Tab-separated table of C-alpha atoms and ligand atoms in Angstrom:
chain	number	residue	atom	x	y	z
A	1	UNK	CA	-51.175	51.827	60.243
A	2	UNK	CA	-50.047	50.019	57.150
A	3	UNK	CA	-47.332	47.476	57.813
A	4	UNK	CA	-44.140	48.438	55.991
A	5	UNK	CA	-42.644	46.280	53.331
A	6	UNK	CA	-40.145	44.149	55.166
A	7	UNK	CA	-36.666	45.221	54.070
A	8	UNK	CA	-35.503	41.644	54.290
A	9	UNK	CA	-37.859	40.181	51.698
A	10	UNK	CA	-36.411	36.877	50.606
A	11	UNK	CA	-37.315	33.577	49.086
A	12	UNK	CA	-38.616	31.182	51.737
A	13	UNK	CA	-36.176	28.491	52.724
A	14	UNK	CA	-37.087	25.503	50.629
A	15	UNK	CA	-34.991	22.880	52.389
A	16	UNK	CA	-37.145	20.502	54.418
A	17	UNK	CA	-40.846	20.631	55.154
A	18	UNK	CA	-42.685	23.907	55.569
A	19	UNK	CA	-42.745	24.800	59.278
A	20	UNK	CA	-46.059	26.679	59.117
A	21	UNK	CA	-49.471	25.716	57.811
A	22	UNK	CA	-52.007	28.416	57.015
A	23	UNK	CA	-55.408	26.759	56.953
A	24	UNK	CA	-58.896	28.181	56.590
A	25	UNK	CA	-62.464	27.003	56.644
A	26	UNK	CA	-63.355	28.283	53.190
A	27	UNK	CA	-61.708	29.868	50.199
A	28	UNK	CA	-63.809	32.906	51.075
A	29	UNK	CA	-61.392	33.314	54.015
A	30	UNK	CA	-58.381	33.640	51.715
A	31	UNK	CA	-58.375	37.461	51.483
A	32	UNK	CA	-58.082	37.520	55.274
A	33	UNK	CA	-55.424	34.802	55.406
A	34	UNK	CA	-53.227	35.865	52.491
A	35	UNK	CA	-51.508	38.581	54.584
A	36	UNK	CA	-50.279	35.796	56.891
A	37	UNK	CA	-48.811	33.993	53.891
A	38	UNK	CA	-47.243	37.199	52.603
A	39	UNK	CA	-45.547	38.226	55.836
A	40	UNK	CA	-44.204	34.700	56.278
A	41	UNK	CA	-42.822	34.791	52.751
A	42	UNK	CA	-41.206	38.171	53.377
A	43	UNK	CA	-39.560	36.752	56.470
A	44	UNK	CA	-38.313	33.726	54.578
A	45	UNK	CA	-40.623	31.235	56.275
A	46	UNK	CA	-42.155	28.592	54.034
A	47	UNK	CA	-45.775	27.691	54.565
A	48	UNK	CA	-48.388	25.410	53.146
A	49	UNK	CA	-51.875	26.773	52.525
A	50	UNK	CA	-55.006	24.620	52.772
A	51	UNK	CA	-58.788	24.880	52.859
A	52	UNK	CA	-60.020	22.531	55.583
A	53	UNK	CA	-63.497	22.909	56.991
A	54	UNK	CA	-64.385	21.664	60.472
A	55	UNK	CA	-67.949	21.207	59.264
A	56	UNK	CA	-67.736	20.422	55.555
A	57	UNK	CA	-64.563	18.306	55.497
A	58	UNK	CA	-64.175	17.126	59.092
A	59	UNK	CA	-62.327	13.917	58.215
A	60	UNK	CA	-59.726	15.809	56.162
A	61	UNK	CA	-59.336	18.268	59.044
A	62	UNK	CA	-58.690	15.421	61.492
A	63	UNK	CA	-56.173	13.778	59.154
A	64	UNK	CA	-54.348	17.090	58.748
A	65	UNK	CA	-54.219	17.834	62.468
A	66	UNK	CA	-53.226	14.344	63.543
A	67	UNK	CA	-50.403	14.203	60.993
A	68	UNK	CA	-49.195	17.785	61.257
A	69	UNK	CA	-46.365	17.353	63.765
A	70	UNK	CA	-45.061	14.169	62.126
A	71	UNK	CA	-44.860	15.981	58.779
A	72	UNK	CA	-42.561	18.603	60.311
A	73	UNK	CA	-44.970	21.452	60.881
A	74	UNK	CA	-44.171	23.620	63.911
A	75	UNK	CA	-47.051	26.111	63.996
A	76	UNK	CA	-50.578	26.123	62.589
A	77	UNK	CA	-52.414	29.313	61.679
A	78	UNK	CA	-56.131	28.637	61.353
A	79	UNK	CA	-58.707	31.133	60.140
A	80	UNK	CA	-62.458	30.731	60.155
A	81	UNK	CA	-65.618	32.770	60.302
A	82	UNK	CA	-69.057	32.479	61.873
A	83	UNK	CA	-69.275	29.245	63.852
A	84	UNK	CA	-65.501	29.202	63.696
A	85	UNK	CA	-64.623	25.790	65.066
A	86	UNK	CA	-61.603	25.009	62.890
A	87	UNK	CA	-58.856	26.505	65.101
A	88	UNK	CA	-60.161	24.910	68.284
A	89	UNK	CA	-60.787	21.526	66.731
A	90	UNK	CA	-57.301	21.441	65.207
A	91	UNK	CA	-55.841	22.518	68.557
A	92	UNK	CA	-57.625	19.610	70.219
A	93	UNK	CA	-55.917	17.158	67.853
A	94	UNK	CA	-52.289	18.358	67.976
A	95	UNK	CA	-49.765	19.669	70.484
A	96	UNK	CA	-48.481	22.183	67.941
A	97	UNK	CA	-49.291	25.804	68.806
A	98	UNK	CA	-52.394	26.966	66.950
A	99	UNK	CA	-52.957	30.628	66.149
A	100	UNK	CA	-56.578	31.492	65.418
A	101	UNK	CA	-57.668	34.233	63.038
A	102	UNK	CA	-61.314	35.325	63.392
A	103	UNK	CA	-62.615	36.119	59.918
A	104	UNK	CA	-65.069	39.002	59.601
A	105	UNK	CA	-68.457	37.451	58.956
A	106	UNK	CA	-71.166	39.082	56.914
A	107	UNK	CA	-73.900	38.853	59.564
A	108	UNK	CA	-72.000	39.766	62.728
A	109	UNK	CA	-68.808	41.438	61.489
A	110	UNK	CA	-66.596	38.731	62.959
A	111	UNK	CA	-67.610	39.061	66.609
A	112	UNK	CA	-69.147	35.603	66.298
A	113	UNK	CA	-65.860	34.310	64.836
A	114	UNK	CA	-63.834	35.972	67.586
A	115	UNK	CA	-65.924	34.518	70.376
A	116	UNK	CA	-65.936	31.084	68.768
A	117	UNK	CA	-62.133	31.050	68.560
A	118	UNK	CA	-61.072	32.876	71.708
A	119	UNK	CA	-63.385	31.209	74.222
A	120	UNK	CA	-61.578	27.896	74.371
A	121	UNK	CA	-61.984	25.678	77.432
A	122	UNK	CA	-59.039	25.438	79.832
A	123	UNK	CA	-56.566	22.856	78.612
A	124	UNK	CA	-56.853	23.436	74.862
A	125	UNK	CA	-55.504	26.898	74.053
A	126	UNK	CA	-55.738	28.788	70.790
A	127	UNK	CA	-53.655	31.964	70.498
A	128	UNK	CA	-56.218	34.325	69.016
A	129	UNK	CA	-55.394	37.481	67.071
A	130	UNK	CA	-57.731	40.355	66.258
A	131	UNK	CA	-60.582	40.000	63.771
A	132	UNK	CA	-59.128	39.921	60.299
A	133	UNK	CA	-55.510	40.286	61.398
A	134	UNK	CA	-53.731	37.671	59.315
A	135	UNK	CA	-50.536	39.701	59.444
A	136	UNK	CA	-50.246	39.382	63.215
A	137	UNK	CA	-50.879	35.645	62.956
A	138	UNK	CA	-47.992	35.315	60.531
A	139	UNK	CA	-45.748	37.445	62.719
A	140	UNK	CA	-46.620	35.460	65.827
A	141	UNK	CA	-45.848	32.203	64.034
A	142	UNK	CA	-42.503	33.628	62.934
A	143	UNK	CA	-41.728	34.783	66.476
A	144	UNK	CA	-42.353	31.257	67.759
A	145	UNK	CA	-40.002	29.829	65.142
A	146	UNK	CA	-37.436	32.556	65.887
A	147	UNK	CA	-36.919	31.133	69.368
A	148	UNK	CA	-34.754	28.525	67.655
A	149	UNK	CA	-33.635	30.545	64.622
A	150	UNK	CA	-31.382	33.536	65.217
A	151	UNK	CA	-31.400	34.673	61.600
A	152	UNK	CA	-35.185	34.790	61.602
A	153	UNK	CA	-35.111	36.711	64.889
A	154	UNK	CA	-32.896	39.322	63.238
A	155	UNK	CA	-35.297	39.629	60.291
A	156	UNK	CA	-38.142	40.161	62.753
A	157	UNK	CA	-36.103	42.811	64.539
A	158	UNK	CA	-35.536	44.543	61.201
A	159	UNK	CA	-39.278	44.473	60.589
A	160	UNK	CA	-39.836	46.182	63.944
A	161	UNK	CA	-37.214	48.785	63.093
A	162	UNK	CA	-39.114	49.452	59.877
A	163	UNK	CA	-42.316	50.046	61.848
A	164	UNK	CA	-40.486	52.477	64.105
A	165	UNK	CA	-38.985	54.386	61.204
A	166	UNK	CA	-42.361	54.618	59.484
A	167	UNK	CA	-44.025	56.212	62.499
A	168	UNK	CA	-41.128	58.608	63.119
A	169	UNK	CA	-41.349	59.728	59.474
A	170	UNK	CA	-45.110	60.273	59.759
A	171	UNK	CA	-44.657	62.313	62.918
A	172	UNK	CA	-42.051	64.470	61.225
A	173	UNK	CA	-44.298	65.057	58.235
A	174	UNK	CA	-47.267	65.881	60.467
A	175	UNK	CA	-45.240	68.457	62.332
A	176	UNK	CA	-43.922	69.938	59.095
A	177	UNK	CA	-47.267	70.175	57.308
A	178	UNK	CA	-49.642	70.768	60.200
A	179	UNK	CA	-52.646	68.603	60.879
A	180	UNK	CA	-55.051	70.140	58.347
A	181	UNK	CA	-52.674	69.803	55.389
A	182	UNK	CA	-51.618	66.336	56.505
A	183	UNK	CA	-55.254	65.220	56.684
A	184	UNK	CA	-55.998	66.698	53.260
A	185	UNK	CA	-53.036	64.833	51.818
A	186	UNK	CA	-54.290	61.605	53.384
A	187	UNK	CA	-57.582	61.975	51.551
A	188	UNK	CA	-55.903	62.564	48.226
B	201	RP5	C1	-66.680	29.130	57.814
B	201	RP5	O1	-67.832	29.605	57.228
B	201	RP5	C2	-65.570	29.627	56.943
B	201	RP5	O2	-64.406	29.761	57.702
B	201	RP5	C3	-66.076	30.927	56.407
B	201	RP5	O3	-65.543	32.034	57.095
B	201	RP5	C4	-67.569	30.844	56.644
B	201	RP5	C5	-68.358	31.012	55.367
B	201	RP5	O4	-67.946	30.055	54.424
B	201	RP5	P1	-68.475	30.121	52.910
B	201	RP5	O5	-69.951	29.943	52.995
B	201	RP5	O6	-68.082	31.467	52.376
B	201	RP5	O7	-67.784	28.989	52.195
B	201	RP5	O8	-66.661	27.749	57.886
């Protein structure tokens, strides 16, 4: 199901440091991660976006992770593919919650990424979303922030109401058209 356009689209709050960082191991991950940026923007949550590779730029990754909390970040969303060590390594270097996004890899369709990110050892958690699901990573980050932000919680509730209305409308249309006509219209 396509996520509805959030009815509360707004300019992200610009006062103070961005509370969310969206980082990724390569710019080739950006198509997967941009939906996280977009849903955060729609919810009015500012974010910074970086390419930081656990393997190609490990020192920059360490500097980012070690300084993240002091710079005012509250949540890190980290996407990577293949030998996807970025989310776990960042999680090992900060107490901020880290949300991992497995990026669909060419060779193994992202199952390698998923296993690399989700199978963290006890003690260093990474909250892992489904392969390729940047949107859910952005929503989860917003839900964490909403614990201390009532206005953001209301925008998230409005988003959920939009999902509900979208499905109810589809059900009504399906019943009105019948399944064959509905399916034909979907292929149009
Ligand atoms: C990982 O290697 C990145 O997260 C990316 O998903 C994958 C491939 O990177 P590129 O070769 O496309 O730069 O580190």
